[in-house]
Structures are given as C-alpha cells and as structure tokens.
XYZ file of C-alpha atoms in Angstrom:
710
model
C -1.001 -16.062 -19.545
C -1.234 -19.202 -17.460
C -4.348 -20.596 -15.825
C -3.458 -23.224 -13.241
C -6.238 -25.169 -11.582
C -5.712 -26.179 -7.959
C -2.006 -25.477 -8.212
C -1.035 -25.090 -4.552
C 1.885 -27.352 -5.350
C 4.621 -25.865 -3.205
C 3.664 -27.662 -0.024
C 2.229 -31.049 0.865
C -1.121 -29.382 1.474
C -1.054 -27.829 -1.978
C -0.054 -31.027 -3.696
C -3.399 -32.676 -2.849
C -5.538 -30.137 -4.701
C -5.027 -30.726 -8.426
C -8.682 -30.713 -9.457
C -9.955 -29.549 -12.833
C -13.510 -28.654 -11.959
C -14.966 -25.705 -10.140
C -17.197 -26.560 -7.143
C -20.911 -26.145 -7.546
C -21.045 -23.183 -5.210
C -18.773 -21.072 -7.439
C -20.893 -18.780 -9.565
C -20.951 -16.327 -12.419
C -23.545 -14.166 -10.662
C -23.854 -10.735 -12.203
C -22.555 -8.235 -9.618
C -23.946 -4.713 -10.027
C -23.695 -1.469 -8.113
C -26.823 -2.508 -6.228
C -24.925 -5.442 -4.726
C -21.796 -3.355 -4.200
C -23.817 -0.794 -2.222
C -25.787 -3.300 -0.139
C -24.680 -2.774 3.459
C -26.949 -5.625 4.663
C -25.209 -8.395 2.689
C -23.280 -10.507 5.177
C -22.419 -13.584 3.092
C -20.083 -11.772 0.671
C -17.209 -9.305 0.828
C -17.549 -7.742 -2.609
C -15.190 -4.735 -2.581
C -11.928 -3.565 -1.088
C -13.793 -1.914 1.810
C -16.693 -4.437 1.607
C -19.071 -1.998 -0.130
C -18.820 1.233 -2.112
C -18.782 3.133 1.179
C -15.347 1.630 2.033
C -16.346 1.541 5.713
C -15.029 -1.982 6.381
C -17.972 -2.379 8.710
C -19.957 -5.603 8.918
C -23.440 -5.809 10.491
C -22.665 -9.355 11.676
C -23.045 -9.915 15.416
C -22.609 -13.673 15.894
C -19.054 -12.976 16.993
C -19.257 -10.207 19.587
C -17.672 -8.771 22.691
C -19.172 -11.473 24.905
C -17.844 -14.509 22.987
C -14.919 -13.380 20.829
C -12.531 -14.942 23.356
C -13.706 -18.337 22.032
C -12.460 -17.638 18.490
C -10.406 -20.525 17.043
C -8.925 -21.463 13.647
C -11.585 -22.751 11.232
C -9.159 -23.412 8.379
C -5.860 -22.262 7.024
C -4.190 -22.436 3.623
C -0.426 -22.240 3.091
C 0.554 -19.847 0.308
C 3.507 -20.033 -2.084
C 4.175 -16.298 -1.790
C 7.561 -15.351 -0.329
C 7.240 -11.594 -0.086
C 4.636 -8.906 0.679
C 1.084 -10.011 1.464
C -0.953 -6.837 1.890
C -4.257 -7.280 0.079
C -7.916 -7.595 0.975
C -9.495 -10.861 -0.191
C -12.925 -10.837 -1.805
C -15.636 -13.400 -1.030
C -18.373 -14.071 -3.595
C -20.844 -16.954 -3.262
C -18.602 -19.003 -1.013
C -15.383 -18.488 -2.966
C -12.494 -16.378 -1.692
C -10.180 -14.564 -4.111
C -6.862 -12.875 -3.392
C -3.945 -11.470 -5.336
C -0.463 -12.384 -4.169
C 3.169 -12.012 -5.106
C 3.863 -11.183 -8.757
C 0.129 -10.421 -9.105
C -0.945 -14.080 -9.216
C -4.659 -14.506 -8.426
C -5.934 -17.527 -6.536
C -9.430 -18.754 -5.694
C -10.232 -20.796 -2.565
C -13.276 -22.511 -1.165
C -14.199 -20.031 1.586
C -15.636 -22.846 3.721
C -12.643 -25.178 3.668
C -9.594 -23.333 2.298
C -9.124 -25.695 -0.638
C -7.621 -23.949 -3.634
C -9.727 -24.026 -6.803
C -7.699 -22.250 -9.473
C -4.815 -19.852 -10.071
C -4.283 -17.181 -12.716
C -0.718 -16.070 -13.480
C -0.315 -12.844 -15.493
C 3.350 -13.692 -16.259
C 4.759 -10.458 -14.920
C 8.383 -11.542 -15.305
C 7.820 -12.346 -18.978
C 6.033 -9.033 -19.554
C 8.943 -6.942 -18.280
C 11.866 -9.093 -19.473
C 12.843 -6.900 -22.442
C 12.173 -3.375 -21.193
C 13.141 -0.959 -18.426
C 10.443 -2.225 -16.051
C 12.787 -5.015 -15.026
C 14.898 -2.434 -13.147
C 12.433 -1.965 -10.277
C 10.054 -4.508 -8.728
C 6.963 -3.994 -6.615
C 5.754 -7.534 -6.193
C 2.673 -6.805 -4.089
C -0.848 -5.554 -4.701
C -3.615 -4.479 -2.327
C -6.542 -6.272 -3.861
C -8.995 -7.179 -6.596
C -12.312 -5.806 -7.747
C -15.416 -7.558 -9.071
C -18.217 -6.432 -11.366
C -20.572 -8.478 -13.531
C -19.105 -11.975 -13.733
C -15.506 -10.788 -13.742
C -12.575 -10.094 -11.481
C -10.233 -7.203 -12.227
C -6.590 -7.076 -11.304
C -3.922 -4.459 -11.917
C -0.362 -5.696 -12.398
C 2.570 -3.675 -11.180
C 3.895 -3.595 -14.759
C 0.902 -1.474 -15.758
C -1.735 -3.840 -17.132
C -5.388 -3.905 -16.181
C -6.746 -7.422 -16.675
C -10.238 -8.915 -16.576
C -10.696 -12.605 -15.796
C -13.801 -14.690 -15.217
C -14.628 -15.048 -11.569
C -15.856 -18.605 -12.015
C -12.718 -20.181 -13.421
C -10.035 -17.507 -13.849
C -10.010 -17.376 -17.644
C -8.674 -14.170 -19.161
C -11.255 -12.002 -20.902
C -9.187 -8.941 -21.812
C -6.173 -6.932 -20.805
C -5.097 -3.391 -21.550
C -1.910 -1.448 -20.902
C -2.389 1.627 -18.692
C 1.109 3.074 -19.272
C 3.980 2.427 -21.674
C 6.774 0.004 -20.885
C 9.418 2.714 -20.760
C 7.648 4.842 -18.109
C 8.988 4.604 -14.520
C 5.531 3.778 -13.172
C 3.978 0.881 -11.279
C 0.646 -0.231 -9.846
C 0.289 -1.586 -6.326
C -3.251 -0.422 -5.595
C -6.485 -2.275 -6.200
C -8.640 -1.360 -9.196
C -12.102 0.014 -8.433
C -15.095 -1.348 -10.383
C -18.244 0.773 -10.521
C -21.099 1.583 -12.906
C -19.735 -0.569 -15.727
C -16.256 0.934 -15.454
C -12.951 0.085 -13.787
C -10.817 2.819 -12.263
C -7.060 2.535 -11.690
C -4.151 4.790 -10.766
C -0.390 4.274 -10.586
C 2.726 5.043 -8.532
C 6.377 5.820 -9.155
C 6.864 9.439 -8.145
C 10.375 8.907 -6.726
C 11.661 6.799 -9.620
C 11.795 9.268 -12.481
C 9.918 12.030 -14.281
C 6.230 11.157 -13.949
C 3.017 13.060 -14.499
C 0.370 11.376 -12.380
C -3.015 10.475 -13.775
C -6.018 8.235 -13.115
C -8.077 6.399 -15.744
C -11.441 4.682 -16.085
C -11.907 1.770 -18.487
C -14.980 -0.034 -19.819
C -15.518 -3.147 -17.675
C -16.687 -5.241 -20.639
C -14.104 -4.270 -23.247
C -11.134 -2.667 -21.483
C -11.433 0.439 -23.663
C -10.464 3.756 -22.068
C -13.470 5.860 -21.035
C -11.746 8.887 -19.487
C -8.472 10.090 -17.971
C -7.755 12.826 -15.436
C -4.266 14.301 -15.091
C -3.255 15.140 -11.521
C -0.652 17.762 -12.464
C -0.587 20.033 -15.507
C 1.728 19.390 -18.424
C 4.009 21.685 -20.420
C 2.094 24.923 -21.101
C 3.714 25.141 -24.516
C 1.809 22.012 -25.557
C -1.535 23.432 -24.485
C -3.702 22.181 -21.662
C -6.215 19.358 -21.868
C -8.926 21.511 -20.259
C -9.554 24.563 -18.101
C -8.890 22.549 -14.930
C -5.310 21.870 -16.017
C -4.831 25.521 -16.926
C -6.067 26.521 -13.458
C -3.718 24.021 -11.788
C -0.732 25.348 -13.780
C -1.092 28.723 -12.051
C -0.052 27.041 -8.786
C 3.317 25.865 -10.169
C 6.599 27.630 -11.006
C 9.737 26.875 -12.932
C 9.859 24.030 -15.473
C 8.001 21.450 -13.381
C 6.943 19.416 -16.417
C 10.516 18.307 -17.050
C 10.254 16.155 -13.914
C 6.587 15.445 -14.490
C 5.487 16.874 -11.154
C 4.427 13.537 -9.658
C 1.120 13.328 -7.861
C 0.641 9.657 -8.680
C -2.520 8.158 -7.189
C -1.479 4.682 -6.079
C -4.182 3.963 -3.460
C -7.267 5.485 -1.840
C -10.455 5.928 -3.885
C -14.167 5.357 -3.678
C -17.297 5.613 -5.801
C -19.950 7.977 -4.477
C -23.106 6.663 -6.137
C -25.386 9.352 -4.695
C -23.473 12.170 -6.379
C -22.211 10.032 -9.254
C -18.624 10.972 -8.551
C -15.326 9.165 -8.148
C -13.327 10.472 -5.191
C -9.619 9.702 -5.043
C -6.497 10.738 -3.148
C -3.399 11.966 -4.941
C 0.307 11.543 -4.374
C 3.278 13.638 -3.344
C 5.473 15.813 -5.527
C 8.169 14.507 -7.812
C 10.751 15.007 -6.500
C 9.793 15.541 -2.849
C 11.670 18.812 -2.468
C 9.616 21.709 -3.828
C 12.831 23.710 -4.365
C 13.700 21.365 -7.198
C 10.363 20.863 -8.928
C 8.735 24.306 -8.319
C 11.541 26.628 -7.145
C 9.392 29.730 -6.674
C 6.868 27.863 -4.554
C 3.163 27.481 -5.124
C 0.583 25.040 -3.805
C 1.207 22.661 -6.736
C -2.242 21.352 -7.584
C -3.348 18.621 -7.482
C -0.557 17.149 -5.384
C -1.471 15.711 -1.969
C -5.175 16.264 -2.433
C -8.591 14.669 -2.318
C -10.155 15.120 -5.760
C -13.701 14.433 -6.934
C -14.530 13.972 -10.618
C -17.668 13.137 -12.565
C -17.859 9.341 -12.607
C -19.080 9.261 -16.221
C -16.739 11.796 -17.812
C -13.803 12.350 -15.445
C -14.533 16.086 -15.349
C -13.324 17.975 -12.279
C -15.851 18.591 -9.473
C -13.914 19.745 -6.378
C -10.718 19.214 -4.432
C -9.231 19.575 -0.950
C -5.464 19.956 -0.751
C -4.118 18.319 2.396
C -0.466 19.395 2.013
C -0.015 22.594 -0.032
C 3.410 22.832 -1.660
C 4.186 19.348 -0.373
C 7.819 18.963 0.675
C 7.457 15.989 3.038
C 6.010 13.128 0.942
C 2.620 13.758 2.534
C 0.523 12.075 -0.108
C -3.218 11.593 0.392
C -3.352 8.031 -0.937
C -5.154 6.802 2.176
C -8.707 5.523 2.676
C -11.671 7.660 1.690
C -14.663 6.500 3.703
C -18.253 7.572 2.986
C -20.766 8.104 5.797
C -23.920 10.007 6.679
C -23.202 12.163 9.744
C -25.266 14.533 11.821
C -23.214 17.691 12.277
C -24.537 20.831 13.940
C -28.094 19.576 13.651
C -28.046 18.748 9.964
C -27.472 15.576 7.977
C -24.192 15.639 6.050
C -23.083 13.327 3.275
C -19.486 13.101 4.363
C -16.215 11.605 3.226
C -13.635 10.947 5.938
C -9.888 10.932 5.351
C -6.862 10.414 7.616
C -3.807 10.856 5.383
C -0.088 10.843 6.135
C 0.007 14.431 7.364
C -1.574 13.681 10.773
C -4.910 15.513 10.294
C -8.335 13.839 10.235
C -10.651 15.470 7.659
C -14.426 15.372 7.579
C -15.511 16.737 4.201
C -18.962 17.543 2.830
C -18.795 15.438 -0.304
C -21.610 17.330 -2.005
C -19.345 20.331 -2.468
C -15.859 19.496 -1.139
C -15.975 21.834 1.831
C -13.875 20.771 4.832
C -16.081 20.715 7.926
C -13.351 19.760 10.362
C -9.634 18.970 10.224
C -7.947 18.201 13.535
C -4.627 16.553 14.395
C -4.928 12.864 15.233
C -1.149 12.597 15.728
C 1.722 14.954 16.492
C 2.226 17.201 13.478
C 4.647 20.151 13.512
C 4.552 20.957 9.789
C 1.210 22.812 10.045
C -0.161 24.961 12.849
C -3.788 24.279 11.870
C -6.275 23.911 9.048
C -8.104 27.216 8.689
C -11.769 26.332 8.102
C -12.706 29.865 7.038
C -9.974 30.081 4.417
C -10.149 26.339 3.662
C -6.400 25.864 3.726
C -3.509 24.750 5.917
C -1.336 27.261 7.748
C 2.152 25.819 7.153
C 4.496 26.324 10.107
C 7.511 28.612 9.780
C 10.579 26.671 8.712
C 8.628 23.519 7.890
C 10.163 23.352 4.412
C 13.648 23.218 6.011
C 14.982 26.519 4.546
C 18.007 26.285 6.844
C 19.017 22.990 5.271
C 17.853 20.613 8.018
C 14.660 20.127 9.996
C 13.051 17.400 12.078
C 9.457 17.096 10.893
C 6.662 14.861 12.049
C 4.787 12.870 11.011
C 7.422 11.060 8.963
C 7.188 10.386 5.250
C 5.782 6.978 6.169
C 2.808 8.891 7.544
C 0.874 9.158 10.763
C -1.465 6.868 8.846
C -0.382 5.047 5.720
C -2.270 2.654 3.424
C -3.213 0.266 6.252
C -6.991 0.229 6.196
C -8.972 2.555 8.418
C -12.491 1.357 9.273
C -15.634 3.137 10.441
C -18.402 1.824 12.682
C -21.635 3.762 11.999
C -23.316 2.263 15.074
C -20.683 3.820 17.319
C -19.767 6.747 15.054
C -16.081 5.903 15.422
C -13.285 5.630 12.873
C -10.371 3.320 13.728
C -6.925 4.444 12.567
C -3.692 2.397 12.567
C -1.263 5.143 13.577
C 2.512 5.576 13.263
C 4.407 7.880 15.617
C 7.565 8.663 13.673
C 9.377 11.705 12.342
C 11.992 12.585 9.739
C 15.047 14.752 9.665
C 15.063 16.251 6.184
C 18.472 17.441 4.936
C 19.131 19.745 2.025
C 22.619 21.234 1.764
C 22.000 22.460 -1.786
C 24.511 20.135 -3.421
C 21.994 17.646 -4.793
C 18.908 19.841 -4.862
C 19.523 22.618 -7.316
C 16.401 23.960 -9.070
C 15.953 22.379 -12.468
C 17.606 19.067 -11.583
C 16.492 16.440 -14.092
C 15.280 13.174 -12.630
C 16.567 10.004 -14.303
C 14.115 7.308 -15.283
C 14.061 4.316 -12.929
C 16.488 6.002 -10.520
C 15.497 6.828 -6.944
C 15.652 10.586 -6.365
C 13.815 12.621 -3.708
C 15.596 15.984 -4.001
C 17.294 15.604 -0.617
C 20.849 15.378 0.620
C 19.738 13.137 3.455
C 16.652 11.708 5.082
C 16.677 10.039 8.488
C 13.860 8.362 10.369
C 13.312 9.758 13.874
C 10.653 9.710 16.557
C 7.765 12.095 17.234
C 6.881 13.219 20.808
C 4.325 10.439 21.373
C 5.156 7.894 24.072
C 4.936 4.891 21.728
C 5.943 4.197 18.140
C 2.582 2.966 17.001
C -1.026 2.948 18.161
C -4.580 2.080 17.284
C -7.017 4.879 17.964
C -10.740 5.522 17.781
C -11.746 8.904 16.382
C -15.120 10.644 16.558
C -15.563 12.495 13.220
C -18.408 14.636 14.557
C -16.883 15.711 17.860
C -13.480 15.924 16.105
C -11.605 14.174 18.879
C -9.913 10.965 19.914
C -12.103 8.683 22.046
C -9.470 6.103 22.970
C -5.978 5.021 21.986
C -4.052 1.791 22.480
C -0.278 2.214 22.355
C 1.723 -0.365 20.394
C 5.433 -1.114 20.482
C 5.887 -0.931 16.705
C 4.576 1.329 13.974
C 3.059 -0.175 10.791
C 0.109 -1.857 12.478
C -2.120 -3.725 10.040
C -5.441 -2.688 8.559
C -8.676 -2.876 10.532
C -12.150 -4.411 10.427
C -15.071 -3.381 12.651
C -18.418 -5.092 13.257
C -21.826 -4.554 14.815
C -20.673 -6.949 17.547
C -18.796 -3.906 18.927
C -15.495 -5.364 17.778
C -12.464 -4.207 15.920
C -9.905 -6.663 14.511
C -6.288 -5.841 13.657
C -3.095 -7.762 12.941
C 0.280 -6.453 14.133
C 3.897 -6.585 12.931
C 4.826 -8.920 15.790
C 2.426 -11.598 14.519
C -0.412 -11.037 17.007
C -3.933 -10.952 15.604
C -6.178 -9.123 18.073
C -9.811 -8.324 18.726
C -10.591 -5.139 20.670
C -13.720 -3.791 22.251
C -14.553 -1.039 19.764
C -16.065 1.083 22.530
C -13.054 1.107 24.850
C -9.992 -0.336 23.114
C -9.730 -3.223 25.580
C -8.084 -6.340 24.128
C -10.590 -9.200 24.229
C -8.764 -11.894 22.231
C -5.393 -12.495 20.608
C -3.809 -15.219 18.510
C -0.178 -15.577 17.464
C -0.085 -16.383 13.749
C 3.716 -16.737 13.793
C 4.467 -14.019 11.236
C 3.919 -10.276 10.971
C 0.644 -8.961 9.574
C -0.081 -5.941 7.367
C -3.259 -6.932 5.507
C -6.704 -6.046 6.889
C -9.111 -8.799 8.008
C -12.514 -9.468 6.462
C -15.611 -11.234 7.784
C -18.457 -13.155 6.141
C -21.182 -15.649 7.022
C -21.723 -19.003 5.304
C -24.148 -21.733 6.345
C -25.081 -19.708 9.417
C -21.483 -19.418 10.619
C -19.573 -16.134 10.859
C -15.910 -16.343 9.909
C -13.038 -13.886 10.098
C -10.195 -14.198 7.572
C -6.929 -12.465 6.873
C -3.731 -12.842 4.865
C -0.668 -13.484 7.012
C 2.657 -11.900 6.059
C 3.943 -8.312 6.399
C 4.481 -5.954 3.505
C 5.014 -2.379 2.349
C 7.855 0.087 2.627
C 8.684 -0.436 6.301
C 8.539 -4.228 6.002
C 12.079 -4.244 4.619
C 13.138 -3.370 8.164
C 11.073 -5.996 9.984
C 13.885 -8.530 10.111
C 16.589 -6.851 12.151
C 17.211 -4.875 15.306
C 16.658 -1.150 15.399
C 15.686 1.852 17.470
C 12.252 2.513 16.018
C 10.207 -0.465 17.020
C 11.342 -3.229 14.693
C 13.679 -5.055 17.029
C 13.001 -8.680 17.797
C 10.489 -9.548 15.077
C 12.892 -11.830 13.241
C 10.730 -12.425 10.171
C 13.225 -13.803 7.701
C 12.829 -14.158 3.945
C 12.227 -17.746 2.857
C 11.758 -19.050 6.402
C 8.237 -18.186 7.498
C 5.185 -19.369 5.577
C 2.580 -16.981 4.225
C -0.961 -18.134 4.902
C -4.646 -17.414 4.765
C -6.052 -17.833 8.268
C -9.788 -18.136 8.935
C -11.367 -18.179 12.397
C -14.776 -19.090 13.833
C -16.300 -19.698 17.256
C -16.263 -23.486 16.853
C -13.167 -23.903 14.704
C -11.178 -27.132 15.104
C -8.379 -26.724 12.564
C -4.892 -27.783 13.613
C -2.465 -25.167 12.345
C 1.240 -26.086 12.088
C 3.502 -23.804 14.074
C 5.738 -21.381 12.228
C 9.525 -21.545 12.651
C 10.915 -19.453 15.466
C 11.845 -15.850 14.620
C 15.323 -15.575 13.154
C 17.691 -12.655 12.761
C 20.213 -12.590 9.946
C 23.722 -13.758 10.759
C 26.232 -11.713 8.740
C 29.155 -13.789 7.560
C 32.786 -12.649 7.695
C 34.735 -13.406 4.509
C 38.420 -13.390 5.416
C 39.407 -13.436 1.732
C 37.519 -10.209 0.987
C 39.414 -7.001 1.764
C 36.977 -4.081 1.816
C 38.054 -0.904 0.041
C 36.469 1.998 2.013
C 36.165 4.289 -1.034
C 34.511 1.594 -3.137
C 32.179 0.751 -0.263
C 31.119 4.368 0.118
C 30.460 4.605 -3.634
C 28.502 1.359 -3.432
C 26.240 2.807 -0.751
C 25.082 5.407 -3.276
C 24.563 2.864 -6.045
C 22.672 0.600 -3.654
C 20.324 3.415 -2.587
C 20.004 5.063 -5.991
C 18.782 1.875 -7.609
C 16.202 1.341 -4.861
C 17.908 -1.810 -3.560
C 17.007 -0.589 -0.055
C 13.318 -1.128 -0.838
C 13.742 -4.897 -0.571
C 17.178 -5.544 0.917
C 16.825 -2.916 3.624
C 18.512 0.299 4.726
C 22.138 -0.468 5.511
C 21.671 -3.821 3.718
C 19.883 -5.118 6.831
C 17.007 -6.986 5.204
C 13.692 -7.961 6.632
C 10.901 -10.024 5.171
C 10.958 -8.852 1.558
C 14.253 -10.306 0.287
C 17.373 -12.194 1.425
C 19.816 -10.443 3.733
C 22.853 -10.029 1.483
C 25.226 -9.770 4.407
C 24.945 -13.531 4.856
C 24.921 -14.429 1.151
C 27.966 -16.260 -0.296
C 27.200 -14.628 -3.658
C 29.056 -11.577 -2.359
C 32.168 -13.553 -1.339
C 35.534 -13.174 -3.030
C 35.610 -15.311 -6.166
C 31.853 -15.158 -6.855
C 31.937 -12.042 -9.025
C 30.494 -13.815 -12.082
C 27.575 -15.270 -10.158
C 26.800 -11.851 -8.665
C 26.929 -10.231 -12.082
C 24.590 -12.849 -13.579
C 21.960 -12.034 -10.960
C 22.212 -8.252 -10.790
C 23.047 -7.370 -14.377
C 22.013 -10.554 -16.142
C 18.573 -11.028 -14.593
C 19.115 -14.645 -13.544
C 16.482 -14.331 -10.792
C 14.024 -12.095 -12.629
C 11.247 -14.681 -12.315
C 11.639 -14.561 -8.535
C 11.170 -10.804 -8.440
C 14.839 -9.760 -8.403
C 15.223 -6.766 -10.736
C 17.701 -6.723 -13.585
C 20.098 -3.762 -13.938
C 21.745 -4.025 -17.377
C 23.054 -0.444 -17.191
C 25.238 -0.993 -14.132
C 28.939 -0.901 -14.923
C 31.610 -3.274 -13.679
C 32.674 -0.481 -11.358
C 29.119 -0.192 -10.006
C 28.910 -3.918 -9.343
C 32.277 -3.937 -7.628
C 31.301 -1.003 -5.413
C 28.074 -2.736 -4.341
C 30.040 -5.829 -3.370
C 32.399 -3.780 -1.241
C 29.486 -1.938 0.376
C 27.625 -5.096 1.336
C 30.812 -6.799 2.551
C 31.538 -3.703 4.670
C 28.077 -3.918 6.188
C 28.541 -7.629 6.847
C 31.980 -7.215 8.411
C 30.696 -4.416 10.619
C 27.989 -6.749 11.876
C 30.156 -9.767 12.725
C 33.546 -10.481 14.192
C 36.111 -12.717 12.465
C 35.398 -16.306 13.348
C 31.622 -15.873 13.309
C 31.001 -14.183 16.673
C 28.424 -11.385 16.853
C-alpha cells in the first residue's frame, strides 16, 4: 500500500503541496458513539449522514434564507480523479477526508483546501491476477471514522483501517474471496467498536448477499447475517434462515438469490440495533430464480439485527417477490415523531419502489407507506396486513409490461435529508419507467448465472417515462401527515444528494452543474452557482473559526452517469460532460469567500469518427452488441456505445480503426489500462473482440456521415 503525502501532483495547484508534516490542527482524537450521536456538534461532519441518525441536518444558522444569496467560493481543490465522484466527505478537527476513484483516500485542510496526505490501497495490483479484473466499480460513497481511525471499503472487497492523522495503514481484511462476482461501493459504518459493511454484484453472477460486522481495532469478524437462505441440503445457519427459505421455490441457491446490501444502513443506539436495506433478486426475474413464486425473504427489505450479535430482530419487505430491481438500498433516517398523539421512535425510508415508509423502529411495524412518485406495480401498502398489494400483471406475465418507477428508482442512493425543525424529508426523485420484456427464450427457470457476466433474466429492458410532467424533481415530504408539501420539477433525473440546515435551507447539486440552495419551507430557489460539471455527491456543512462553510465534491457518478455525455430523450441531452475534459473538484463556499475558481471547459459532445477503411459486417456487429452488454461494457462506455462522464466514447477512438486490432486486444484482453480502471477480459475470444469492433464501428458510422459531418 502506498502513502503519499501532499501528492496532488496532477495539476499546477497540486504540485505546490509536497509537504511531509501534518498540520497542528490534525488530530488523533478518540471518536466514540457519544460524538457520533451528538446532534449539536457543528464543527465536524463525523459520519455519512453527519451523525448516527443519518438526517443530514445541521443546526447551523449563520447561512440562512436571508443571506444565502451572498454565498461565494471560499476555496477549491482540483482532484486527479477522472471518473465517478459520489461520496460524502468527513470533517474532523479541521481536516476533510474523502475517498475518490480507485478508492484512494485524501486528506485536506478544511480551512484552505491544501492537501495533506493520500492513501492508495493499490486496487489495480490487488485484482491483477484474479477474476475481479473483469468488472470495475471505481467509485465509493464515503468513509467512516471511529477512535483515531478512518475506515474504507475497496470495491475489490477489502475493509481497511488507516490512521486519521497521517493515513498509515493499521489493518486490512478481506470481506469476500477474489473469485466471487462481488464488489463494494457503499461506505462502511463504524459504531460501538465495530465496522459494518455490505457488498453488491447481484447482476454479475451467482451471489448470496450478506452483511458483516468487524472489530474496529483488529479487523476480526464479529458477526455475519445472510440476506437470503442457502441450500437446504447444507443445513441453515439459524432459524431465521430456515424461516426465510419457506418464501422461496425451485433451486434458488444455484444462482445465490442476490439480495446484496450495497448501501443504506444506520446504527440505532437506543435499541442497540443495526438497520440496513437489502438488494434485489439475482437475477431480477423471479421466474428464473424462484419459478413458483414466493416473497423471497429478505430481498428488497429493511432488516434490523442485534448490533452486538447480528441476530434477527424484525424486517419490512418493500417489494415482495421483487421482479423490478426494486432494492431497498436507500437512506434509513432515524427521527422522533409525534404520530396520533404519541411519541414514535421512527425510521424513514424512501426506496426505489416509489413509496415513503415511516416505520416504528422499536418493533418494525409500518405506520404509513404512501406513494411519493407514480408507481403502478403496487396498488397500495396494506397497513392491517403489513404487506404490499401487487398490481395484476405487474410481473409481466404476458411477456412485456411498462412499469414505473424504473429500475433506477423513484429515489436511488442520492442522499435524502430530514429537517426535524420543519418535520420535512427532502427526496431527490426520478420520474422514469421501464418496459420489461420476457419472451421466454432467455428466462427459463433454472438458468445458471455465469460469474462476472451481466444477466438480469430478461429478453429486453428499455427505459421509458412515467406519467409525471418532468423527468426529475426535488420534493419535501411530511412523514407524519404522509403527504408531499412541495415539489420542484427538474429537467433531468439523477439529481444529487441533499443537505438541510436550521437556517431553513436545503442544498442540492444537479446533473447540469448547478449547485442550488432552496427555501426548505417552500422550495423556492434562493441561490445557484454553476460549478461547470455535473454533481451527484451530497453537500456537507461545518463551522471553523466562527465561519460556516458548505462543501461538496464536483463530478457526476453512478449508473445513469454513463449517459450524461450525449443526447437523449430522457433528460440527459445537452450536458456534454466528457471523460478526461472536465476537472473534478472539491468546492467550498462561505458568505465572505474570495477564492478565484478557474472556469471549466465548455460542455462537449462526442464526435464519432468515420473510418472509410473499416467495412462493418452487420452480423458481427449484432453479435458484438451482445458481448458488449453481457460484459457490462455499457456501465462505463454507455448504452449504444454513447459514453458519458465515466469513460472515453469509443466511437471516436482510433483504437477501433482498421489496422489497430493488436492495440485493441492489448487493452481489452491484455489489461494494458488496468491501472486506469479499464477491466481486463482474458476469456474473450478473437471472435468476441472482432465482433465488438464491428459493433462500435457500426455505432460510430451511424452517428456520423463520411467526411466528418454530423
């Protein structure tokens, strides 16, 4: 592992910061649950959602509705990252920490933006000689702190502890084997001397989801909870797994069942329980994984377990018999609410499926569940029976059905916040649908998923639009009255995470590069600033030396970000965020900021290049489309090979030109760019490589006329 001090060396700004000492204000203060639960602390941002409650609410009022229009840049720091920037920075004793591309951790002076040190977990080296090199997820949503340590989870499956003061590695442990088709993109959660972590990978092979807690001092495993039951012939780990098995049919264990918990968890100190959301089924289509139906516990659920032992407490299933990728890996926010004249210790949840849940966290009973977006898969949540009433035909028995919300969710991982002063939750909302297609050819019961191969159990899957008038929105939701209070329509879906404050403000960044402050009471826009690049990460706020500051990471990320670069019909047109062109940054604002921030390059769309020497073979191109999708190339290079911000647009790459076959092979099959985050596919045949070339050249030729005209 590499520790690099002040190594922002990729720009002129970075080159000035090669210092070997940590500033005096960095500390090795011992962070405990008392600090992590302290809602009054305004100088630090100690957890993903600021405190254990995950509310993302700050009691700071220096910046408020009356003066937020005066907000200006306090400092900025250019970042070497080229791809997804989606995380929440932490601030401890005047030092800001974030995790970037390839899980590199960097520390900055939170007053000035000067980089102090960098820790590199050497992800490319870790995966160089195993199957993990076939699929890359270069991003991560954040860090965790406890004691004097920071904890990071690498997408290759390691949980690592480093010192917060200087970034030195203390321990690391492997959370899954190298040959498993799993990954980690979520933040770890430190609590009560333990560190909790989940994993993802449901669509990429046979996986049995689980979550694990480790000792924060040693990295030793404390407990593990399996989200779906295993093979009954092997016996069950406990009575909970035996109970869950009764909700499955067929030979689900051969595909693992899925359920991976990749995001969305919180520590409930009052009831000493860990509450987490679980993932969708593997594969998506229940006809394949559980052909005789069943609710398939604990897929698409909110689950509470004993924080000390991992023993099951309660669950709420948000999508029984999930067939739509409606995972519940979204925020779980703790609050004390007054409902029907009594005080309720609640947990609030707005998952993909379009329903907002208010749950009594003492016993797991759903108190309300109402639609916050158009949702035609379920008619309602029956409070008496404590279950969803799934709409007729929702599981597309006729072979094709338009369902909304889409698999990207009415609300995805973009952070929801809650303002206890106003009793409002703020939800970044997507208004999209999906046409699910199943003609039976690729979805026969008992189909075996291949490791590290994308498979959803569908013949086709197309993004559509739901009935809402816009494609995205920000809305305020009252969890007691169970209704929307206001909604601001937005041109694009995939709006960034949110922050709310006692100054009656809510902050959010958008895919078009606008960072905005809204009146939390009405939704009125009070301030905006163009950062010059799309935003997905949520902002944070903190106060140092009597000055309140608001910070965020600039740069889009996540599944839909691969479509941010090009034109389209679902709200992505015109962004023009191109890989390798626009600089990722940390931006920090204050009321008296004077920083001069260099302008970003103008938005740019890809310009496909016509290669007159390359004659496209239609049959090879069609075969290449399947290889391209099946190996998850679309995740970075875009659907239809129209890339956005995550990777180069291959339609304009000379590597695909006639005569460059060897160079193409060295990258795709030989791993020449593995260190940059380009996967290596040693199992692809010459025929596969040739078909991909013909597919991409077809896409390029369709997008440009001979001679270079568009």
